[in-house]
Amino acid sequence: MKINKTLILLFLFTKLFPIQAQVNQILTEISPLSILSKNGKGSVYLKVSKSSDYILTLDKSSNSDFVFKIYDISNKKYITDKIKSKDFKIRLDQNSLYAIIYVGSKNENIKFSLTDLDFSILSGDFLKAKTSKIEKEDSFFTLKDLPVLNLTSKLKKYVLRIYKSNIYIAYQLENSDDIKVAEFIEDVGWFNLDSSVNGNIINIVNFDFSINSKGNLYIAFVTKSGSDFASELVVKKFNSRKWIDISPGYIENFGSLLNMSIDLKDRLYLAYLREIEGEYKINLISNMGYGNIWTDVIHSYLSKGNSNVNSSNIGLISEPFLGIFYNYKSNNEIKSEFIVNKENAWVNANIPSVYMANFIKGFFDSNFNQIIMSFVSENRPIVSICPLKSNRWINISPNVKMEGSSIDIGLYKNNLFLAFEDNNDVRLIYFKNKNWYFLNKLEHFKGNVTSPQIGIYGNQGLVVSTLSSNSNELFFTLVCR
């Protein structure tokens, strides 16, 4: 009898109340949506970027009755009857805007997600997406192992950067505050530059590493605050013999996240967090690449919520315009936003929000005049492109679920490469002609490794770095054609 009452409520609700979903409550195929249904009834928008068959999945915080219908707002009609199942297969049109109208229990947490079946395999009788149909083609790349970087203890973090044919690794070992930079020169091998970047500075919580077009090296890092002292934001430049300090000299409480980017004029940009009224907000400053003079870019952007979340980094691009991709916490939910500089003002770039983006990377593809953005969200690699002429984000993500945490992307000969962790292995795939392919038909690029990173090795090819399972060796593979 209880479910009948729920169906009656759904009927009355859809007849008597207009569809008034929140503008930010939009479910897409790359952006799951989590809500708190306070009064037990409501609606959320639904929009997809391509016409396809999808699986709509609902996860609830209780086992109470829950029913919903889907309404085509564009064509002003319902496209489903009352639905009670957790997983539901449905055909959706990219030109339509839909609303999911639901009735359930009060104060219930509900998570909606979509899976595109064009890139999935159905398993038995369950409407659950498995590994995507990554193709295998008869196009082969040459693979060459480069010398291994042996470490004295377990690695905590590393950043791969390449200048022409020189490979640089900035790294920090576990149980050590020292940030070191190792350089690989062809026919010479690996060696450390100087002793450590940070010198006597301790309690380092995060760092980033960049190289400009002249080969100048930059390291930025933040320290942890204490009861008697504030955290520090430090920037250092390598002058061919030692690390010199070009820090802004700010005395504030800084969050743990930061990112550096360098534009075509070698101007250095630094995105970081600073505390404002008890919350950490996004800030962006710039430097000419030398000296201690730093300036605010446009104006400080106040993020929508506390941005000091448990994410790996902030995303920052400096070409062809300034853009920041970050996470923030609001109303006990973690969301994301991508903002760009438009006519000296920060505006939202309209990329769909996701839950907790990790390993964020964005860059400008000048060959096709587009922005490429990648990150990990809920154990899935997300890749989106935005052609500048259309100003519209296109999801090209492979529909795979990772058994790992890190990814990286890179461009080589107009092919987009994606490396990602999967169950203590690293997979390497590339995007070509609207399909993803395994490199050399290899479903596992390298075994018993983690933490892949990608860099362009001059004109010779692509370098993929990976960390050994015992975390004290870094491997490097040159991919070329």
Short mmCIF file of C-alpha atoms in Angstrom, two decimals:
data_model
loop_
_atom_site.label_atom_id
_atom_site.label_comp_id
_atom_site.label_asym_id
_atom_site.label_seq_id
_atom_site.Cartn_x
_atom_site.Cartn_y
_atom_site.Cartn_z
CA MET A 1 0.00 0.00 0.00
CA LYS A 2 2.94 2.29 0.73
CA ILE A 3 4.18 2.24 -2.86
CA ASN A 4 0.69 3.07 -4.12
CA LYS A 5 0.69 6.19 -1.97
CA THR A 6 4.06 7.11 -3.46
CA LEU A 7 2.71 6.70 -6.99
CA ILE A 8 -0.27 8.90 -6.14
CA LEU A 9 2.08 11.54 -4.76
CA LEU A 10 4.15 11.38 -7.95
CA PHE A 11 1.02 11.83 -10.07
CA LEU A 12 -0.16 14.81 -8.03
CA PHE A 13 3.32 16.32 -7.94
CA THR A 14 3.82 16.20 -11.71
CA LYS A 15 0.34 17.59 -12.35
CA LEU A 16 0.28 20.38 -9.81
CA PHE A 17 3.89 21.59 -9.62
CA PRO A 18 5.97 23.09 -12.45
CA ILE A 19 9.42 21.76 -13.18
CA GLN A 20 11.79 23.98 -11.23
CA ALA A 21 15.13 22.21 -11.00
CA GLN A 22 18.07 24.27 -9.81
CA VAL A 23 20.28 25.59 -12.60
CA ASN A 24 23.30 23.89 -11.01
CA GLN A 25 21.44 20.60 -10.62
CA ILE A 26 22.27 19.27 -14.07
CA LEU A 27 23.10 15.61 -14.68
CA THR A 28 25.33 14.85 -17.70
CA GLU A 29 27.12 11.75 -18.95
CA ILE A 30 30.45 13.04 -17.55
CA SER A 31 29.12 14.70 -14.43
CA PRO A 32 27.23 12.62 -11.83
CA LEU A 33 24.91 14.57 -9.56
CA SER A 34 24.44 14.18 -5.81
CA ILE A 35 21.61 15.94 -3.99
CA LEU A 36 19.90 16.01 -0.61
CA SER A 37 16.13 15.70 -1.03
CA LYS A 38 14.87 17.57 2.02
CA ASN A 39 11.12 17.34 1.38
CA GLY A 40 11.14 14.03 -0.50
CA LYS A 41 10.15 15.38 -3.90
CA GLY A 42 11.75 17.49 -6.58
CA SER A 43 13.37 17.51 -10.01
CA VAL A 44 16.80 17.77 -11.61
CA TYR A 45 17.80 18.66 -15.15
CA LEU A 46 19.29 16.07 -17.52
CA LYS A 47 21.38 16.98 -20.61
CA VAL A 48 23.70 14.90 -22.81
CA SER A 49 26.28 15.98 -25.38
CA LYS A 50 25.53 13.17 -27.86
CA SER A 51 22.45 11.21 -28.86
CA SER A 52 22.85 7.66 -27.56
CA ASP A 53 21.47 4.88 -25.37
CA TYR A 54 22.28 5.48 -21.72
CA ILE A 55 21.95 3.75 -18.37
CA LEU A 56 20.50 5.99 -15.69
CA THR A 57 21.65 4.77 -12.26
CA LEU A 58 20.27 5.96 -8.92
CA ASP A 59 21.89 5.32 -5.56
CA LYS A 60 20.03 6.29 -2.38
CA SER A 61 20.99 6.52 1.27
CA SER A 62 18.00 4.39 2.34
CA ASN A 63 15.89 1.46 1.15
CA SER A 64 12.67 3.48 1.16
CA ASP A 65 10.28 3.67 -1.81
CA PHE A 66 11.39 5.90 -4.66
CA VAL A 67 9.76 6.54 -8.05
CA PHE A 68 10.52 8.95 -10.88
CA LYS A 69 9.52 9.93 -14.39
CA ILE A 70 11.53 11.64 -17.12
CA TYR A 71 10.05 14.66 -18.87
CA ASP A 72 11.26 16.02 -22.22
CA ILE A 73 11.17 19.77 -21.61
CA SER A 74 12.06 20.63 -25.20
CA ASN A 75 9.17 18.61 -26.66
CA LYS A 76 6.84 19.05 -23.66
CA LYS A 77 6.08 15.38 -23.05
CA TYR A 78 6.92 12.48 -20.72
CA ILE A 79 9.19 9.87 -22.27
CA THR A 80 8.82 7.26 -19.51
CA ASP A 81 6.16 5.80 -17.26
CA LYS A 82 6.75 5.63 -13.51
CA ILE A 83 10.14 4.00 -12.84
CA LYS A 84 11.10 2.17 -9.66
CA SER A 85 14.27 0.34 -10.73
CA LYS A 86 17.77 1.39 -9.68
CA ASP A 87 19.18 1.09 -13.21
CA PHE A 88 17.18 2.14 -16.24
CA LYS A 89 18.08 2.05 -19.93
CA ILE A 90 16.89 5.02 -21.99
CA ARG A 91 17.51 6.73 -25.32
CA LEU A 92 18.41 10.44 -24.97
CA ASP A 93 18.72 13.14 -27.62
CA GLN A 94 21.53 15.69 -27.49
CA ASN A 95 19.16 18.42 -28.70
CA SER A 96 16.71 17.99 -25.82
CA LEU A 97 16.68 19.15 -22.23
CA TYR A 98 15.10 16.69 -19.80
CA ALA A 99 13.93 16.72 -16.20
CA ILE A 100 13.91 13.81 -13.76
CA ILE A 101 10.87 14.28 -11.52
CA TYR A 102 11.01 12.17 -8.39
CA VAL A 103 9.15 11.35 -5.18
CA GLY A 104 10.83 9.55 -2.29
CA SER A 105 11.60 10.00 1.39
CA LYS A 106 12.49 13.23 3.17
CA ASN A 107 16.11 14.08 3.99
CA GLU A 108 17.48 11.43 1.65
CA ASN A 109 20.80 11.59 -0.20
CA ILE A 110 20.40 10.67 -3.87
CA LYS A 111 23.11 10.21 -6.48
CA PHE A 112 22.25 10.19 -10.21
CA SER A 113 24.74 8.99 -12.86
CA LEU A 114 24.67 8.27 -16.61
CA THR A 115 26.64 5.73 -18.62
CA ASP A 116 26.90 5.93 -22.42
CA LEU A 117 26.24 2.46 -23.86
CA ASP A 118 27.82 3.27 -27.22
CA PHE A 119 31.20 2.70 -25.55
CA SER A 120 30.22 -0.06 -23.14
CA ILE A 121 29.61 -3.79 -22.89
CA LEU A 122 26.57 -5.07 -20.97
CA SER A 123 27.27 -7.74 -18.39
CA GLY A 124 24.63 -10.48 -18.12
CA ASP A 125 21.23 -9.29 -17.00
CA PHE A 126 22.58 -6.23 -15.20
CA LEU A 127 22.49 -2.79 -16.74
CA LYS A 128 26.00 -1.92 -15.66
CA ALA A 129 28.75 -0.55 -17.90
CA LYS A 130 32.07 -2.40 -17.99
CA THR A 131 35.31 -1.73 -19.85
CA SER A 132 34.89 0.43 -22.92
CA LYS A 133 35.52 -0.84 -26.42
CA ILE A 134 39.04 0.48 -26.80
CA GLU A 135 40.13 -0.54 -30.28
CA LYS A 136 43.29 -2.17 -31.60
CA GLU A 137 44.72 -0.99 -34.92
CA ASP A 138 47.67 -2.03 -37.08
CA SER A 139 49.64 1.13 -36.36
CA PHE A 140 52.78 0.58 -34.32
CA PHE A 141 55.06 2.85 -32.32
CA THR A 142 58.68 2.15 -31.42
CA LEU A 143 59.31 1.74 -27.68
CA LYS A 144 62.72 2.38 -26.12
CA ASP A 145 63.56 2.06 -22.42
CA LEU A 146 65.70 4.92 -21.08
CA PRO A 147 68.00 4.64 -18.02
CA VAL A 148 66.25 4.12 -14.68
CA LEU A 149 66.40 6.77 -11.94
CA ASN A 150 67.24 4.91 -8.73
CA LEU A 151 66.14 6.56 -5.48
CA THR A 152 67.58 6.11 -1.99
CA SER A 153 64.16 5.55 -0.38
CA LYS A 154 60.46 5.52 -1.24
CA LEU A 155 59.17 8.34 -3.42
CA LYS A 156 56.51 10.67 -2.02
CA LYS A 157 55.88 12.85 -5.10
CA TYR A 158 57.51 13.64 -8.43
CA VAL A 159 56.95 15.99 -11.37
CA LEU A 160 58.24 15.22 -14.88
CA ARG A 161 59.31 18.12 -17.12
CA ILE A 162 61.29 18.02 -20.39
CA TYR A 163 63.31 20.76 -22.08
CA LYS A 164 64.31 19.81 -25.61
CA SER A 165 66.09 16.45 -25.07
CA ASN A 166 66.87 16.90 -21.38
CA ILE A 167 64.57 15.18 -18.88
CA TYR A 168 64.06 16.70 -15.43
CA ILE A 169 62.44 15.14 -12.38
CA ALA A 170 61.57 17.23 -9.31
CA TYR A 171 60.92 14.85 -6.45
CA GLN A 172 60.45 14.48 -2.72
CA LEU A 173 61.10 11.28 -0.79
CA GLU A 174 59.06 9.95 2.10
CA ASN A 175 60.16 11.08 5.58
CA SER A 176 62.14 13.95 4.06
CA ASP A 177 61.45 17.64 3.46
CA ASP A 178 64.09 17.96 0.75
CA ILE A 179 62.92 18.76 -2.77
CA LYS A 180 65.52 17.68 -5.31
CA VAL A 181 65.78 17.95 -9.08
CA ALA A 182 67.47 15.25 -11.15
CA GLU A 183 68.47 15.79 -14.78
CA PHE A 184 68.98 13.20 -17.52
CA ILE A 185 71.26 14.09 -20.42
CA GLU A 186 71.50 11.71 -23.35
CA ASP A 187 74.77 9.73 -23.37
CA VAL A 188 75.56 11.10 -19.89
CA GLY A 189 72.87 9.74 -17.56
CA TRP A 190 71.15 10.96 -14.37
CA PHE A 191 72.57 13.42 -11.82
CA ASN A 192 71.13 15.72 -9.13
CA LEU A 193 71.26 19.50 -9.48
CA ASP A 194 72.63 21.08 -6.28
CA SER A 195 71.76 19.52 -2.90
CA SER A 196 68.12 20.53 -2.33
CA VAL A 197 65.78 23.27 -3.49
CA ASN A 198 64.34 24.20 -0.12
CA GLY A 199 67.59 24.36 1.89
CA ASN A 200 66.74 24.71 5.58
CA ILE A 201 62.99 25.24 5.04
CA ILE A 202 60.96 22.38 6.52
CA ASN A 203 57.35 21.16 6.81
CA ILE A 204 56.72 21.27 3.06
CA VAL A 205 53.22 20.09 2.12
CA ASN A 206 53.21 20.51 -1.67
CA PHE A 207 55.29 21.72 -4.62
CA ASP A 208 55.18 22.26 -8.38
CA PHE A 209 57.85 22.47 -11.07
CA SER A 210 58.03 24.30 -14.44
CA ILE A 211 60.54 25.11 -17.19
CA ASN A 212 60.33 28.12 -19.54
CA SER A 213 61.30 28.32 -23.22
CA LYS A 214 64.91 29.24 -22.35
CA GLY A 215 65.38 26.22 -20.10
CA ASN A 216 65.11 28.10 -16.78
CA LEU A 217 63.85 25.91 -13.93
CA TYR A 218 61.29 27.07 -11.34
CA ILE A 219 60.08 25.37 -8.16
CA ALA A 220 57.19 26.66 -6.01
CA PHE A 221 56.22 25.14 -2.67
CA VAL A 222 54.13 25.82 0.42
CA THR A 223 54.86 24.96 4.04
CA LYS A 224 52.56 23.86 6.82
CA SER A 225 51.48 26.48 9.36
CA GLY A 226 51.79 26.01 13.13
CA SER A 227 50.38 27.57 16.28
CA ASP A 228 53.18 30.15 16.39
CA PHE A 229 53.87 30.74 12.69
CA ALA A 230 52.07 31.11 9.37
CA SER A 231 52.68 28.98 6.31
CA GLU A 232 55.08 30.18 3.62
CA LEU A 233 54.80 30.43 -0.15
CA VAL A 234 58.26 30.05 -1.67
CA VAL A 235 59.37 30.28 -5.32
CA LYS A 236 62.91 29.49 -6.46
CA LYS A 237 64.73 29.70 -9.79
CA PHE A 238 67.81 27.72 -10.82
CA ASN A 239 70.55 29.97 -12.22
CA SER A 240 72.75 27.14 -13.60
CA ARG A 241 74.72 26.82 -10.33
CA LYS A 242 72.28 27.14 -7.41
CA TRP A 243 68.67 27.88 -6.49
CA ILE A 244 67.91 31.57 -5.90
CA ASP A 245 64.82 32.92 -4.10
CA ILE A 246 62.26 34.93 -6.11
CA SER A 247 59.40 34.49 -3.62
CA PRO A 248 56.63 37.12 -3.33
CA GLY A 249 57.31 37.41 0.41
CA TYR A 250 53.68 37.16 1.51
CA ILE A 251 52.96 36.39 5.17
CA GLU A 252 49.60 34.62 5.14
CA ASN A 253 48.00 31.25 5.79
CA PHE A 254 48.26 29.28 2.57
CA GLY A 255 46.40 26.13 1.62
CA SER A 256 48.16 22.98 0.45
CA LEU A 257 47.35 23.24 -3.28
CA LEU A 258 49.23 25.18 -5.95
CA ASN A 259 50.14 25.07 -9.64
CA MET A 260 52.54 26.92 -11.95
CA SER A 261 52.20 27.75 -15.62
CA ILE A 262 54.36 29.71 -18.07
CA ASP A 263 53.03 31.55 -21.14
CA LEU A 264 54.67 32.04 -24.54
CA LYS A 265 56.40 35.22 -23.30
CA ASP A 266 57.93 33.26 -20.40
CA ARG A 267 55.77 35.03 -17.84
CA LEU A 268 55.33 32.87 -14.74
CA TYR A 269 51.86 32.36 -13.23
CA LEU A 270 51.20 30.86 -9.81
CA ALA A 271 47.78 29.71 -8.60
CA TYR A 272 47.52 29.01 -4.88
CA LEU A 273 45.14 29.09 -1.92
CA ARG A 274 45.00 31.71 0.83
CA GLU A 275 42.79 31.91 3.87
CA ILE A 276 39.93 34.42 3.77
CA GLU A 277 37.42 34.52 6.63
CA GLY A 278 38.15 30.96 7.66
CA GLU A 279 38.04 29.46 4.15
CA TYR A 280 40.75 28.96 1.54
CA LYS A 281 40.18 30.77 -1.75
CA ILE A 282 41.86 30.75 -5.17
CA ASN A 283 44.49 33.42 -5.84
CA LEU A 284 46.59 34.03 -8.98
CA ILE A 285 49.78 36.08 -9.21
CA SER A 286 52.41 36.55 -11.93
CA ASN A 287 56.11 37.28 -12.29
CA MET A 288 58.30 38.17 -15.27
CA GLY A 289 60.41 35.10 -14.54
CA TYR A 290 63.05 36.93 -12.51
CA GLY A 291 63.22 39.10 -9.38
CA ASN A 292 60.81 39.30 -6.47
CA ILE A 293 58.15 41.52 -8.06
CA TRP A 294 54.82 39.70 -8.20
CA THR A 295 51.49 41.21 -9.25
CA ASP A 296 47.87 40.13 -8.86
CA VAL A 297 46.38 38.96 -12.15
CA ILE A 298 43.15 40.88 -12.91
CA HIS A 299 41.85 40.55 -9.36
CA SER A 300 41.81 37.76 -6.83
CA TYR A 301 39.06 35.28 -7.61
CA LEU A 302 36.96 34.24 -4.64
CA SER A 303 35.99 30.63 -5.19
CA LYS A 304 32.45 29.47 -4.52
CA GLY A 305 33.50 27.57 -1.39
CA ASN A 306 36.44 26.29 0.62
CA SER A 307 39.02 25.09 -1.94
CA ASN A 308 41.39 23.40 0.50
CA VAL A 309 39.98 19.96 -0.31
CA ASN A 310 41.75 16.61 -0.55
CA SER A 311 42.71 16.99 -4.21
CA SER A 312 46.08 16.55 -5.90
CA ASN A 313 46.29 20.00 -7.47
CA ILE A 314 44.68 23.04 -9.05
CA GLY A 315 44.51 23.13 -12.86
CA LEU A 316 46.12 26.19 -14.49
CA ILE A 317 46.57 27.19 -18.13
CA SER A 318 48.24 30.36 -19.44
CA GLU A 319 47.67 30.01 -23.20
CA PRO A 320 45.77 31.22 -25.21
CA PHE A 321 44.15 32.79 -22.13
CA LEU A 322 44.33 32.36 -18.37
CA GLY A 323 42.19 29.60 -16.89
CA ILE A 324 41.88 27.92 -13.48
CA PHE A 325 40.20 24.58 -12.78
CA TYR A 326 39.61 23.92 -9.08
CA ASN A 327 37.51 22.03 -6.54
CA TYR A 328 35.50 23.63 -3.77
CA LYS A 329 33.36 22.47 -0.87
CA SER A 330 29.88 23.93 -0.47
CA ASN A 331 26.96 22.58 1.59
CA ASN A 332 29.01 19.46 2.40
CA GLU A 333 29.44 18.66 -1.30
CA ILE A 334 32.65 18.88 -3.32
CA LYS A 335 32.21 20.36 -6.79
CA SER A 336 34.47 21.81 -9.48
CA GLU A 337 34.60 24.92 -11.62
CA PHE A 338 36.69 26.13 -14.57
CA ILE A 339 37.05 29.91 -14.82
CA VAL A 340 38.79 31.91 -17.56
CA ASN A 341 39.94 35.48 -18.06
CA LYS A 342 37.59 37.26 -20.45
CA GLU A 343 38.03 41.01 -20.94
CA ASN A 344 39.81 41.37 -17.58
CA ALA A 345 37.12 39.53 -15.63
CA TRP A 346 36.80 35.96 -14.38
CA VAL A 347 33.92 34.06 -16.01
CA ASN A 348 32.73 30.47 -15.78
CA ALA A 349 33.86 28.39 -18.78
CA ASN A 350 30.76 26.16 -18.67
CA ILE A 351 32.57 22.84 -18.34
CA PRO A 352 30.27 20.46 -16.40
CA SER A 353 31.03 20.27 -12.70
CA VAL A 354 32.32 16.96 -11.32
CA TYR A 355 32.86 15.48 -7.88
CA MET A 356 36.45 15.86 -6.64
CA ALA A 357 38.66 16.27 -9.72
CA ASN A 358 42.16 14.88 -9.21
CA PHE A 359 45.35 15.05 -11.30
CA ILE A 360 43.99 18.02 -13.22
CA LYS A 361 45.82 18.97 -16.42
CA GLY A 362 44.87 21.44 -19.12
CA PHE A 363 46.73 22.82 -22.12
CA PHE A 364 46.26 24.58 -25.45
CA ASP A 365 46.48 22.55 -28.66
CA SER A 366 47.61 25.18 -31.17
CA ASN A 367 47.37 22.79 -34.15
CA PHE A 368 43.59 22.49 -33.79
CA ASN A 369 43.02 25.71 -31.81
CA GLN A 370 41.39 23.99 -28.84
CA ILE A 371 41.72 23.53 -25.09
CA ILE A 372 42.24 19.99 -23.78
CA MET A 373 41.36 19.20 -20.17
CA SER A 374 41.82 15.95 -18.25
CA PHE A 375 41.34 14.77 -14.67
CA VAL A 376 40.17 11.82 -12.58
CA SER A 377 36.71 11.84 -10.99
CA GLU A 378 35.24 8.90 -9.08
CA ASN A 379 37.81 6.45 -10.50
CA ARG A 380 37.15 7.44 -14.10
CA PRO A 381 39.51 9.31 -16.46
CA ILE A 382 37.72 12.34 -17.89
CA VAL A 383 38.97 14.02 -21.09
CA SER A 384 37.21 17.01 -22.67
CA ILE A 385 38.09 19.32 -25.54
CA CYS A 386 36.81 22.81 -26.28
CA PRO A 387 37.40 24.25 -29.79
CA LEU A 388 37.80 28.00 -29.36
CA LYS A 389 35.51 28.78 -32.29
CA SER A 390 32.58 26.91 -30.73
CA ASN A 391 33.19 27.61 -27.02
CA ARG A 392 31.52 24.26 -26.26
CA TRP A 393 33.00 21.36 -24.31
CA ILE A 394 32.99 17.93 -25.97
CA ASN A 395 33.43 14.81 -23.87
CA ILE A 396 35.82 12.30 -25.48
CA SER A 397 36.49 10.25 -22.34
CA PRO A 398 37.11 6.51 -22.66
CA ASN A 399 34.39 4.80 -20.64
CA VAL A 400 36.68 2.92 -18.28
CA LYS A 401 36.75 2.59 -14.53
CA MET A 402 40.25 2.71 -13.08
CA GLU A 403 41.65 0.64 -10.25
CA GLY A 404 44.08 3.45 -9.51
CA SER A 405 44.27 7.17 -8.87
CA SER A 406 46.54 9.01 -11.32
CA ILE A 407 46.46 9.88 -15.02
CA ASP A 408 48.28 12.13 -17.46
CA ILE A 409 47.82 13.23 -21.07
CA GLY A 410 50.08 14.51 -23.84
CA LEU A 411 50.06 15.32 -27.56
CA TYR A 412 52.40 13.68 -30.04
CA LYS A 413 52.00 14.02 -33.82
CA ASN A 414 48.39 15.19 -33.40
CA ASN A 415 47.48 12.07 -31.40
CA LEU A 416 46.26 12.56 -27.84
CA PHE A 417 47.83 10.03 -25.45
CA LEU A 418 46.30 9.05 -22.12
CA ALA A 419 48.19 7.07 -19.47
CA PHE A 420 46.37 5.84 -16.39
CA GLU A 421 46.80 3.49 -13.43
CA ASP A 422 44.79 0.30 -13.37
CA ASN A 423 45.31 -2.36 -10.69
CA ASN A 424 49.09 -1.83 -10.29
CA ASP A 425 49.56 -1.63 -14.05
CA VAL A 426 49.70 1.35 -16.39
CA ARG A 427 47.63 1.44 -19.55
CA LEU A 428 48.53 3.73 -22.46
CA ILE A 429 45.89 4.57 -25.07
CA TYR A 430 45.62 7.23 -27.76
CA PHE A 431 42.75 9.08 -29.40
CA LYS A 432 42.50 9.07 -33.18
CA ASN A 433 39.57 9.52 -35.57
CA LYS A 434 37.06 9.66 -32.69
CA ASN A 435 38.23 6.34 -31.23
CA TRP A 436 40.57 5.27 -28.42
CA TYR A 437 43.24 2.68 -29.28
CA PHE A 438 45.63 0.60 -27.19
CA LEU A 439 49.22 1.51 -27.99
CA ASN A 440 50.65 -1.30 -30.16
CA LYS A 441 47.58 -3.39 -29.23
CA LEU A 442 49.01 -3.69 -25.69
CA GLU A 443 46.23 -3.74 -23.11
CA HIS A 444 48.89 -3.34 -20.40
CA PHE A 445 51.64 -0.88 -21.31
CA LYS A 446 53.76 -1.65 -18.24
CA GLY A 447 53.18 -4.00 -15.30
CA ASN A 448 53.76 -3.57 -11.55
CA VAL A 449 54.06 0.21 -11.82
CA THR A 450 52.01 3.28 -10.86
CA SER A 451 51.97 7.10 -11.14
CA PRO A 452 52.35 7.62 -14.92
CA GLN A 453 53.38 11.01 -16.31
CA ILE A 454 53.87 12.14 -19.91
CA GLY A 455 56.30 14.62 -21.49
CA ILE A 456 57.37 15.57 -25.03
CA TYR A 457 60.98 14.55 -25.73
CA GLY A 458 62.11 17.16 -28.25
CA ASN A 459 61.42 15.99 -31.79
CA GLN A 460 62.10 12.38 -30.90
CA GLY A 461 58.80 11.35 -29.34
CA LEU A 462 56.88 11.00 -26.12
CA VAL A 463 58.34 9.99 -22.75
CA VAL A 464 56.16 8.05 -20.28
CA SER A 465 57.50 7.83 -16.73
CA THR A 466 56.24 5.25 -14.21
CA LEU A 467 57.03 4.41 -10.58
CA SER A 468 58.04 0.90 -9.48
CA SER A 469 55.79 -1.05 -7.13
CA ASN A 470 58.30 -0.59 -4.29
CA SER A 471 58.33 3.20 -4.99
CA ASN A 472 62.11 3.59 -5.23
CA GLU A 473 62.69 3.42 -8.99
CA LEU A 474 61.42 5.63 -11.81
CA PHE A 475 61.21 4.05 -15.26
CA PHE A 476 61.16 5.97 -18.54
CA THR A 477 59.94 4.76 -21.92
CA LEU A 478 60.40 6.68 -25.15
CA VAL A 479 57.44 6.30 -27.54
CA CYS A 480 58.25 7.35 -31.09
CA ARG A 481 57.32 6.79 -34.69
#
